[in-house]
Coordinates of C-alpha atoms and ligand atoms in Angstrom, one line a residue:
M1 CA 194.2 42.6 146.1
M2 CA 192.1 44.5 143.7
S3 CA 193.6 47.9 144.6
S4 CA 197.2 46.3 144.0
Q5 CA 195.9 45.1 140.6
L6 CA 194.5 48.5 139.7
S7 CA 197.6 50.4 140.7
G8 CA 199.6 47.8 138.6
F9 CA 197.6 48.7 135.6
L10 CA 198.1 52.3 136.1
I11 CA 201.6 51.8 136.3
H12 CA 201.7 49.9 132.9
Y13 CA 199.4 52.2 130.7
T14 CA 199.3 56.0 131.1
F15 CA 196.0 58.1 130.5
K16 CA 197.1 58.5 126.5
D17 CA 197.4 54.8 126.4
V18 CA 193.5 54.1 127.6
L19 CA 192.4 57.2 125.5
L20 CA 194.0 55.8 122.4
G21 CA 192.7 52.3 123.4
G22 CA 189.0 53.6 123.9
I23 CA 189.2 55.5 120.4
S24 CA 190.4 52.3 118.6
L25 CA 187.7 50.2 120.1
Y26 CA 185.3 52.8 119.2
L27 CA 186.5 52.7 115.4
V28 CA 186.4 49.2 115.1
Y29 CA 183.0 49.0 116.6
G30 CA 182.0 51.6 114.0
I31 CA 183.6 49.8 111.2
L32 CA 181.9 46.2 112.4
L33 CA 178.7 48.3 112.5
C34 CA 178.9 49.5 109.0
I35 CA 179.8 46.2 107.7
Y36 CA 176.7 44.7 109.6
R37 CA 174.3 47.3 108.0
L38 CA 175.6 46.8 104.4
T39 CA 175.8 43.0 104.6
I40 CA 173.7 40.9 106.7
H41 CA 171.0 43.8 108.2
P42 CA 167.5 43.1 107.2
L43 CA 167.7 46.0 105.1
A44 CA 170.6 45.0 103.4
Q45 CA 169.3 44.3 99.8
F46 CA 167.1 47.5 99.3
P47 CA 168.5 49.9 96.7
G48 CA 169.9 53.3 97.9
P49 CA 173.6 54.8 98.4
K50 CA 175.9 52.6 100.4
L51 CA 176.9 55.6 102.6
A52 CA 173.4 56.2 103.6
A53 CA 172.8 52.7 104.5
A54 CA 176.1 52.4 106.3
T55 CA 176.0 55.5 108.6
F56 CA 173.4 58.2 110.0
W57 CA 176.4 60.9 109.2
Y58 CA 174.9 60.9 105.5
E59 CA 171.7 62.4 107.1
F60 CA 173.7 64.5 109.3
Y61 CA 175.6 66.2 106.3
Y62 CA 172.4 67.1 104.7
D63 CA 170.3 67.8 107.7
L64 CA 172.7 69.7 110.2
F65 CA 175.8 70.4 108.8
P66 CA 177.2 71.8 106.4
H67 CA 173.3 71.9 104.8
K68 CA 170.4 72.5 107.3
L69 CA 167.3 70.6 107.2
R70 CA 167.6 69.8 103.4
Y71 CA 167.7 66.0 103.4
L72 CA 164.1 65.7 102.0
W73 CA 165.4 67.2 98.9
K74 CA 168.2 64.8 98.7
I75 CA 165.8 61.8 99.1
E76 CA 163.9 63.3 96.0
E77 CA 167.3 62.8 94.2
M78 CA 167.9 59.6 95.4
H79 CA 164.4 58.4 94.1
K80 CA 165.2 59.6 90.5
K81 CA 168.3 57.6 90.7
Y82 CA 167.2 54.4 92.6
G83 CA 163.5 54.1 91.9
P84 CA 160.3 54.5 94.3
I85 CA 161.8 52.5 97.0
V86 CA 165.1 53.6 98.9
R87 CA 167.1 52.9 101.9
I88 CA 167.9 56.4 103.1
N89 CA 169.8 55.6 106.5
P90 CA 170.6 52.4 108.0
I91 CA 167.0 52.0 109.4
H92 CA 164.6 54.0 107.0
L93 CA 163.1 52.4 103.9
H94 CA 161.4 55.6 101.9
I95 CA 159.0 54.9 99.2
N96 CA 157.8 57.4 96.8
D97 CA 154.5 55.9 95.3
P98 CA 151.1 57.4 95.7
N99 CA 149.4 54.3 95.4
Y100 CA 150.9 53.1 98.6
L101 CA 150.0 55.3 101.3
D102 CA 147.1 53.0 102.3
E103 CA 149.7 50.0 103.2
I104 CA 152.0 52.2 105.4
Y105 CA 149.3 54.5 106.9
A106 CA 146.8 51.8 107.5
G107 CA 143.8 52.2 109.7
G108 CA 141.5 49.9 111.7
K109 CA 142.8 46.6 112.9
R110 CA 146.1 46.8 111.0
K111 CA 148.6 47.7 113.5
R112 CA 151.1 50.6 113.0
N113 CA 153.7 51.9 115.2
R114 CA 155.6 55.2 115.2
D115 CA 159.3 55.1 115.0
A116 CA 160.9 56.4 118.2
W117 CA 164.0 57.3 116.7
Y118 CA 162.5 59.8 114.3
Y119 CA 160.2 61.3 116.6
R120 CA 162.5 61.4 119.5
S121 CA 159.8 59.7 121.6
E122 CA 161.3 60.0 125.1
S123 CA 159.2 60.3 128.1
N124 CA 161.3 63.6 129.4
G125 CA 160.8 65.2 125.9
P126 CA 158.2 68.1 125.7
L127 CA 155.8 66.0 124.2
G128 CA 157.0 62.7 125.4
W129 CA 153.9 60.3 126.7
S130 CA 151.5 62.5 124.3
V131 CA 149.4 60.8 121.7
F132 CA 151.7 62.1 119.0
Q133 CA 154.7 60.4 120.2
T134 CA 153.2 57.3 121.5
V135 CA 155.0 54.4 119.7
D136 CA 152.8 51.0 120.3
H137 CA 149.7 50.8 118.2
D138 CA 147.6 49.7 121.0
V139 CA 148.7 52.6 123.7
H140 CA 148.1 54.9 120.8
R141 CA 144.5 53.8 120.4
M142 CA 143.8 53.9 123.9
R143 CA 145.2 57.6 124.3
R144 CA 143.3 58.7 121.3
A145 CA 140.1 57.3 122.1
A146 CA 140.2 59.5 125.1
L147 CA 140.7 62.5 122.9
N148 CA 138.6 62.0 120.0
R149 CA 135.3 63.1 121.3
F150 CA 136.8 66.6 122.2
F151 CA 137.8 67.2 118.8
S152 CA 134.6 65.8 117.0
K153 CA 132.6 67.8 114.5
R154 CA 129.8 68.4 117.3
S155 CA 132.4 69.5 119.9
V156 CA 133.8 72.0 117.3
Q157 CA 130.3 73.2 116.6
E158 CA 130.0 74.3 120.1
H159 CA 132.7 76.3 120.2
E160 CA 132.0 77.9 117.1
E161 CA 130.9 81.2 118.9
M162 CA 134.2 81.4 120.6
I163 CA 136.2 81.4 117.6
I164 CA 134.1 84.0 115.9
D165 CA 134.5 85.9 118.8
K166 CA 138.5 85.5 118.4
I167 CA 138.3 86.4 114.8
E168 CA 136.5 89.8 115.7
I169 CA 139.3 90.7 117.7
L170 CA 141.8 89.9 114.5
C171 CA 139.1 92.2 112.6
G172 CA 139.8 95.0 115.2
R173 CA 143.6 94.4 114.4
F174 CA 143.2 94.6 110.6
A175 CA 140.8 97.8 111.2
E176 CA 143.4 99.7 113.5
A177 CA 146.1 98.9 110.9
Y178 CA 144.0 100.5 107.9
R179 CA 143.4 103.5 110.0
T180 CA 147.5 103.8 110.8
G181 CA 148.6 102.5 107.6
D182 CA 150.6 99.9 109.4
T183 CA 151.9 96.8 107.7
V184 CA 150.2 93.6 109.1
S185 CA 152.3 90.2 109.4
L186 CA 150.0 87.6 108.8
T187 CA 152.4 85.1 109.7
F188 CA 152.3 86.4 113.2
A189 CA 148.6 87.6 113.1
C190 CA 147.5 84.0 112.2
G191 CA 150.0 82.4 114.9
A192 CA 148.3 84.6 117.5
L193 CA 144.7 83.5 116.4
T194 CA 145.4 80.0 116.3
M195 CA 147.1 79.8 119.5
D196 CA 144.3 81.9 121.3
V197 CA 141.6 79.7 119.8
I198 CA 143.4 76.3 120.8
S199 CA 144.3 77.6 124.2
A200 CA 140.6 78.6 124.8
Y201 CA 139.1 75.4 123.1
A202 CA 141.4 72.9 124.9
F203 CA 141.8 74.5 128.1
G204 CA 139.3 77.4 128.6
A205 CA 142.4 79.7 128.8
E206 CA 142.9 83.0 127.4
T207 CA 146.5 83.4 126.1
D208 CA 145.3 87.0 124.6
N209 CA 148.2 87.0 121.7
L210 CA 145.6 88.9 119.5
T211 CA 145.6 91.9 121.7
R212 CA 149.3 92.2 121.9
Q213 CA 151.4 94.7 119.7
D214 CA 153.5 91.8 118.2
F215 CA 151.0 89.2 118.3
G216 CA 152.8 87.2 120.8
A217 CA 155.5 86.5 118.1
E218 CA 157.9 84.7 120.6
Y219 CA 155.7 82.0 120.9
L220 CA 155.6 81.0 117.1
E221 CA 159.1 81.6 117.0
A222 CA 159.8 79.1 119.9
Y223 CA 157.6 76.4 118.4
S224 CA 159.6 76.7 115.0
K225 CA 163.0 76.5 117.0
L226 CA 161.7 73.4 118.7
S227 CA 160.9 72.0 115.4
Q228 CA 164.4 72.9 114.0
F229 CA 165.8 71.2 117.1
G230 CA 164.5 67.9 116.0
P231 CA 167.5 66.5 113.6
V232 CA 170.0 67.6 116.5
G233 CA 167.8 65.4 118.9
R234 CA 167.7 62.3 116.5
Q235 CA 171.5 62.4 115.7
F236 CA 172.4 63.4 119.4
P237 CA 169.9 61.9 121.9
W238 CA 172.2 62.7 124.7
L239 CA 172.4 66.4 123.9
A240 CA 168.7 66.9 123.6
K241 CA 168.3 65.1 127.0
A242 CA 170.6 67.2 128.6
C243 CA 169.3 70.3 127.2
L244 CA 165.7 69.4 128.1
T245 CA 166.5 68.3 131.8
L246 CA 170.1 69.4 133.3
I247 CA 170.2 73.3 131.9
P248 CA 168.2 75.4 134.3
S249 CA 165.6 77.6 132.9
S250 CA 167.5 80.9 133.8
L251 CA 170.5 80.0 131.6
M252 CA 168.3 78.5 129.0
H253 CA 166.6 81.7 128.8
R254 CA 169.8 83.6 128.4
I255 CA 170.8 80.9 125.5
S256 CA 167.7 81.0 123.8
P257 CA 164.5 83.2 125.2
A258 CA 162.3 81.1 122.4
A259 CA 163.3 77.6 124.0
A260 CA 162.8 78.5 127.3
L261 CA 159.1 79.0 126.6
I262 CA 158.6 75.5 126.3
P263 CA 159.4 74.6 129.8
R264 CA 157.6 77.4 131.3
N265 CA 154.4 76.3 129.2
R266 CA 154.9 72.8 130.7
L267 CA 154.8 74.4 134.4
F268 CA 151.8 76.6 133.4
F269 CA 149.9 73.3 131.9
R270 CA 150.9 71.5 135.4
G271 CA 149.0 74.2 137.4
M272 CA 146.2 73.8 135.2
I273 CA 145.9 70.2 135.6
E274 CA 146.1 70.3 139.3
E275 CA 143.3 72.8 139.3
S276 CA 141.1 70.3 136.8
V277 CA 141.9 67.6 139.5
R278 CA 141.1 69.7 142.4
Q279 CA 137.7 70.7 140.6
Q280 CA 136.8 67.2 139.7
E281 CA 137.3 66.4 143.2
E282 CA 135.1 68.9 144.2
G283 CA 132.5 68.0 141.7
K284 CA 132.6 64.6 142.9
R285 CA 131.9 65.7 146.4
T286 CA 129.3 68.4 145.6
K287 CA 127.6 65.6 143.4
S288 CA 127.2 63.2 146.3
E289 CA 125.5 66.0 148.5
G290 CA 123.3 66.6 145.5
L291 CA 124.6 69.8 144.3
L292 CA 125.5 70.3 141.2
E293 CA 127.0 73.7 141.2
A294 CA 130.5 72.9 140.9
E295 CA 130.0 70.6 137.9
K296 CA 128.1 73.3 136.3
E297 CA 131.0 75.7 136.8
S298 CA 133.5 73.5 135.6
Q299 CA 131.3 72.9 132.6
K300 CA 131.5 76.6 131.6
N301 CA 135.3 76.8 131.7
K302 CA 135.7 73.1 130.4
S303 CA 139.0 71.7 129.7
I304 CA 140.3 68.8 128.0
F305 CA 141.8 67.5 131.0
Q306 CA 138.5 67.1 132.9
D307 CA 137.4 64.9 129.7
I308 CA 140.6 63.0 130.2
L309 CA 140.3 62.8 133.9
R310 CA 136.7 61.3 133.5
S311 CA 137.6 58.7 130.9
N312 CA 138.3 55.0 131.5
L313 CA 142.0 55.5 131.1
P314 CA 144.0 53.7 133.8
P315 CA 145.1 55.9 136.5
S316 CA 148.8 55.9 135.2
E317 CA 147.6 57.6 132.1
K318 CA 146.0 60.6 134.3
A319 CA 149.1 61.4 135.8
P320 CA 150.0 64.9 135.8
A321 CA 153.3 64.7 133.9
R322 CA 151.7 62.6 131.0
L323 CA 148.7 65.4 130.9
A324 CA 151.2 68.1 130.5
A325 CA 152.8 66.2 127.5
E326 CA 149.4 65.9 126.1
A327 CA 148.7 69.8 126.6
N328 CA 151.9 70.9 125.2
L329 CA 151.4 68.8 122.1
L330 CA 147.9 70.3 121.7
V331 CA 149.2 73.8 121.7
I332 CA 152.2 73.2 119.5
A333 CA 150.1 71.1 117.0
G334 CA 147.3 73.4 117.1
T335 CA 149.2 76.8 116.8
E336 CA 151.9 76.9 114.1
T337 CA 150.4 74.3 111.9
T338 CA 147.0 76.1 111.6
A339 CA 148.8 79.4 111.6
R340 CA 150.8 78.2 108.6
A341 CA 147.9 77.0 106.7
L342 CA 145.9 80.2 107.2
S343 CA 148.5 82.4 106.4
L344 CA 149.5 80.6 103.1
V345 CA 145.7 80.0 101.8
L346 CA 145.5 83.8 102.4
F347 CA 148.7 84.4 100.4
H348 CA 147.5 82.1 97.4
I349 CA 144.1 84.0 97.2
L350 CA 145.6 87.2 97.4
D351 CA 148.5 86.2 94.9
N352 CA 145.7 85.0 92.4
P353 CA 143.2 87.6 91.6
Q354 CA 140.9 85.3 89.9
T355 CA 140.5 83.1 92.7
L356 CA 139.9 86.1 94.9
L357 CA 137.2 87.1 92.4
Q358 CA 135.4 83.9 92.3
L359 CA 135.8 83.3 96.0
R360 CA 134.0 86.6 96.6
E361 CA 131.2 85.9 94.0
E362 CA 130.6 82.6 95.9
L363 CA 130.7 84.4 99.4
R364 CA 128.5 87.3 98.4
P365 CA 125.1 85.5 98.8
L366 CA 125.9 84.2 102.2
M367 CA 127.6 87.2 103.4
P368 CA 125.9 90.2 101.5
H369 CA 127.4 92.9 104.4
P370 CA 130.9 93.4 105.7
D371 CA 129.5 92.4 109.1
S372 CA 127.3 89.4 108.0
R373 CA 127.9 86.2 110.2
V374 CA 128.0 82.8 108.8
S375 CA 128.5 79.2 110.2
V376 CA 131.2 76.8 109.2
A377 CA 128.4 74.1 107.9
A378 CA 127.1 77.0 105.4
L379 CA 130.5 77.4 104.0
E380 CA 131.4 74.0 103.9
A381 CA 128.6 73.2 101.5
L382 CA 129.9 75.8 99.0
R383 CA 131.6 74.4 95.7
F384 CA 134.4 76.6 95.2
F385 CA 135.7 77.5 98.6
P386 CA 136.3 73.9 99.8
A387 CA 138.7 73.5 96.9
V388 CA 140.5 76.9 97.5
I389 CA 141.2 75.6 101.1
T390 CA 142.1 72.0 99.9
E391 CA 144.7 73.3 97.4
G392 CA 145.8 76.0 99.8
I393 CA 146.8 73.1 102.7
R394 CA 148.3 70.9 99.7
L395 CA 150.7 73.9 98.9
S396 CA 151.3 75.0 102.3
H397 CA 153.2 71.8 103.1
V398 CA 152.6 72.1 106.9
V399 CA 153.6 68.7 107.5
S400 CA 156.4 68.2 105.0
S401 CA 158.3 65.4 106.0
R402 CA 158.5 61.9 106.0
M403 CA 156.2 60.0 108.7
P404 CA 157.9 56.6 109.4
R405 CA 155.6 53.9 110.5
Y406 CA 156.1 50.1 111.2
A407 CA 154.1 47.2 111.1
P408 CA 155.1 45.2 114.1
E409 CA 153.5 41.7 113.1
E410 CA 153.0 42.1 109.5
T411 CA 155.4 41.8 106.4
L412 CA 154.5 44.3 103.7
R413 CA 155.0 43.6 100.1
Y414 CA 155.9 46.6 97.6
S415 CA 156.3 45.4 94.1
K416 CA 158.8 42.7 93.9
W417 CA 160.0 43.7 97.6
I418 CA 159.4 42.1 100.8
I419 CA 159.4 44.5 103.7
P420 CA 160.1 42.6 106.8
A421 CA 157.8 43.1 109.8
G422 CA 159.6 45.8 111.9
A423 CA 161.1 47.7 109.2
R424 CA 160.5 51.3 109.4
V425 CA 158.6 52.4 106.2
M426 CA 157.4 55.9 105.0
Q427 CA 156.7 58.5 102.4
S428 CA 157.2 62.4 102.4
H429 CA 153.9 64.5 102.3
Y430 CA 155.9 67.3 100.5
L431 CA 157.4 64.8 97.9
H432 CA 153.6 63.4 97.6
H433 CA 152.0 66.6 97.2
M434 CA 154.7 67.8 94.6
N435 CA 154.0 64.7 92.3
P436 CA 153.2 65.8 89.0
D437 CA 151.7 62.4 88.1
I438 CA 148.9 63.1 90.6
F439 CA 149.0 67.0 90.7
P440 CA 149.8 68.0 87.2
D441 CA 152.1 71.4 87.3
P442 CA 152.3 71.0 91.1
Y443 CA 153.8 74.4 91.9
T444 CA 150.8 76.2 90.5
F445 CA 148.0 77.3 92.8
N446 CA 145.1 75.5 90.7
P447 CA 141.8 75.0 93.3
H448 CA 139.9 73.4 90.0
R449 CA 142.1 70.5 90.1
W450 CA 140.0 69.5 93.2
L451 CA 136.5 70.0 91.2
D452 CA 137.7 68.6 88.0
N453 CA 138.3 65.1 89.8
P454 CA 136.1 64.7 92.7
E455 CA 138.2 61.5 93.9
L456 CA 141.2 63.1 94.0
K457 CA 140.9 64.2 97.6
Q458 CA 139.7 60.9 98.8
N459 CA 142.7 59.1 97.2
Y460 CA 145.6 61.3 97.4
F461 CA 145.0 64.5 99.8
M462 CA 147.8 63.7 102.6
G463 CA 147.3 67.3 104.4
F464 CA 146.5 65.7 107.5
G465 CA 147.9 62.3 107.0
K466 CA 145.8 58.9 106.7
G467 CA 144.9 55.8 108.8
S468 CA 144.7 55.3 112.5
R469 CA 147.2 58.3 113.3
I470 CA 145.2 61.0 111.2
C471 CA 145.4 64.5 112.5
L472 CA 143.3 65.0 115.6
G473 CA 142.4 68.5 115.1
I474 CA 140.9 68.5 111.4
N475 CA 137.3 69.7 112.3
L476 CA 139.0 72.7 114.4
V477 CA 141.5 73.3 111.6
Y478 CA 138.5 73.6 109.1
A479 CA 136.3 75.9 111.4
E480 CA 139.5 78.2 111.8
L481 CA 140.1 78.6 108.1
Y482 CA 137.0 78.7 106.8
L483 CA 135.5 81.4 109.4
T484 CA 138.6 83.5 109.2
I485 CA 139.2 83.6 105.5
A486 CA 135.3 84.2 104.9
R487 CA 135.3 86.9 107.5
L488 CA 138.4 88.8 106.2
L489 CA 137.6 88.8 102.8
T490 CA 134.2 89.9 103.1
R491 CA 135.2 93.0 105.3
F492 CA 138.6 94.0 104.1
D493 CA 140.6 94.6 100.9
M494 CA 144.0 93.7 101.2
R495 CA 147.3 93.3 99.2
L496 CA 150.2 91.7 99.5
H497 CA 153.2 93.7 101.0
E498 CA 157.0 93.1 100.0
T499 CA 155.9 89.2 100.0
I500 CA 157.9 87.1 97.5
R501 CA 157.0 83.6 97.0
E502 CA 160.2 81.9 96.6
R503 CA 161.7 83.5 99.6
D504 CA 158.8 83.9 102.0
V505 CA 156.4 81.3 101.2
D506 CA 157.9 78.3 99.6
V507 CA 159.1 75.2 101.7
K508 CA 162.9 75.1 101.8
R509 CA 163.6 73.6 105.1
D510 CA 162.1 70.4 106.4
C511 CA 161.7 69.7 110.1
I512 CA 158.5 67.8 110.4
I513 CA 156.8 71.0 109.4
G514 CA 157.8 72.8 106.4
L515 CA 159.6 76.3 106.7
P516 CA 160.7 78.8 104.2
S517 CA 164.2 79.6 103.8
P518 CA 165.9 81.4 106.8
E519 CA 165.9 84.6 104.7
G520 CA 162.3 84.4 104.7
Q521 CA 160.5 87.6 106.0
G522 CA 156.9 86.1 106.4
I523 CA 153.7 87.0 104.7
R524 CA 152.8 90.9 105.0
V525 CA 149.8 92.6 103.9
R526 CA 148.7 96.1 103.9
I527 CA 144.8 96.6 104.3
T528 CA 143.6 98.8 101.6
Q529 CA 139.7 99.4 102.5
D530 CA 137.8 98.4 105.7
K531 CA 134.4 98.1 104.2
A532 CA 132.6 98.2 108.0
G533 CA 134.7 101.4 108.6
Ligands
HEM1 C1 146.5 73.1 109.0 C2 146.6 72.5 110.3 C3 147.0 71.0 110.7 C4 147.7 70.2 109.7 C5 148.1 70.5 108.3 C6 147.9 69.0 110.5 C7 148.7 67.7 110.1 C8 149.1 66.8 110.6 C9 149.1 65.6 110.2 C10 149.7 65.4 108.8 C11 149.2 64.6 111.2 C12 149.8 63.1 111.0 C13 151.2 63.0 111.3 C14 151.3 61.5 111.1 O1 151.1 60.8 110.2 O2 152.2 60.9 111.7 C15 148.8 65.3 112.4 C16 148.5 64.7 113.5 C17 148.1 65.2 114.5 N1 147.6 66.5 114.6 FE1 147.4 67.8 113.3 N2 147.7 69.3 111.8 C18 147.1 70.5 111.9 C19 146.4 71.1 112.8 C20 146.2 70.5 114.2 C21 145.5 71.1 115.2 C22 144.8 72.2 115.4 C23 145.7 70.1 116.4 C24 145.0 70.2 117.6 C25 144.1 69.5 118.2 C26 146.3 68.8 115.8 C27 146.6 68.0 116.4 C28 147.1 66.9 116.0 C29 147.6 65.7 116.7 C30 147.3 65.4 118.4 C31 148.0 64.6 116.0 C32 148.6 63.1 116.4 C33 147.4 62.2 116.1 C34 147.8 60.9 116.5 O3 148.9 60.6 116.6 O4 146.9 60.1 116.8 N3 146.8 69.0 114.4 N4 148.5 66.7 111.8

């Protein structure tokens, strides 16, 4: 009966008819959806371009084609036209108001969820299941609690010697470049340092990028490519999913050697996690036999997995696939971000001779010799150096993007506007840090602004975000920045080499992290003196 009905249907309708019918239905659906978004959608009354409110293709035009990663600057224009609150796409409300940060990025008991659409929070993504992509406030709190201790100030202090050892390898490379007269790419040298540090810190692993001729540049490029892929994943989730799951790694390597590194890393972490589980089992057994040797051994090469495996998290949270996502996140979050901040702070110091002079004068009593050793605590207690670091992070726009949140159970109020519970609301870090009302003459590198107004940092510094999802790695970042900059500036004289701020430094593309223009050639220096040589 069924088959005769079907054959009847096929006789009457050709493939072309079915195709045309499908397309027509899709168009009708699209038109009805646009009408809904412009009329009875909960955000329909908010100001902004109608086209942006009706369809995601508006954002596509600026972020993917024909423009690339430029929607942030279109959002800036929208604010000039429509005011401080704008509906920038069918589901996002963007606010540009420095006094409304604490409402969006609230902490404590006020629940703030992440927006799955923007972060492409899928379980099979490279960062799926990680603390960064966790949508739900309560699940996030649980995952975050298991990581906090590992990145506390005390824990970073315990790793200070390791960080100093890595910086010494970097110094060796600078000394060699001084002898040979070679140019050093600060972009890649800093990437090598930060990846070697986070790998040793979090996993007790040696990635040895600092000793590679090209500083393991492929990793930094891979992470950068992954970020640039973000808007594609947002607009075409099925494509992102297919790339991540269906393309065999050999083919992926041929399409993009950089992208192929990501699944390779995942496998590497899986191996490491399995080893941690094995060590933990071994530890339990030997402990019950009264022997602590295995425990001691595992402490020597301590990895974050051991902490998570010992934590109170439920067993499903300790599954290898979830831990691998957490590991991937830590390497990605800990490498490119800190590398960009470090190379950009160094750029601004070298580009501002007065700052360099003042900084060296401040460092001299603490580090009188080219080989003087110093602690992070001593450097943090200085007056000018912390202001240089804060200003450098502000201008490096490491995280440039909008960071969407939603309050699942709370109605928010902004001026005369009522933002319904569940509505996605956000500010962009780049626009905030370039706001001339808070940071007069925002393009200028001026560390004194933080000294002249001691409340500025507490109230308006967004370098690491705010609230319950503030950056996990802050203490590690500061340790890396203080120790490296102090050590390099005390031992070496260097000058910028063919580095143009507008081309190589300024952020021209936004893909969660801020990137310079595609023509950018990185930040490069020539070493003009090695005082220890
Ligand atoms: C200069 C370097 C860095 C900057 C500027 C930076 C900035 C940020 C910002 C702005 C956020 C908040 C994002 C949001 O509001 O949604 C964040 C989150 C995060 N960062 Fe960093 N970061 C840096 C380095 C690091 C390092 C070294 C690590 C390594 C542990 C790290 C790990 C994380 C993690 C895990 C999160 C997610 C936190 C959560 O959702 O609970 N970051 N970072």
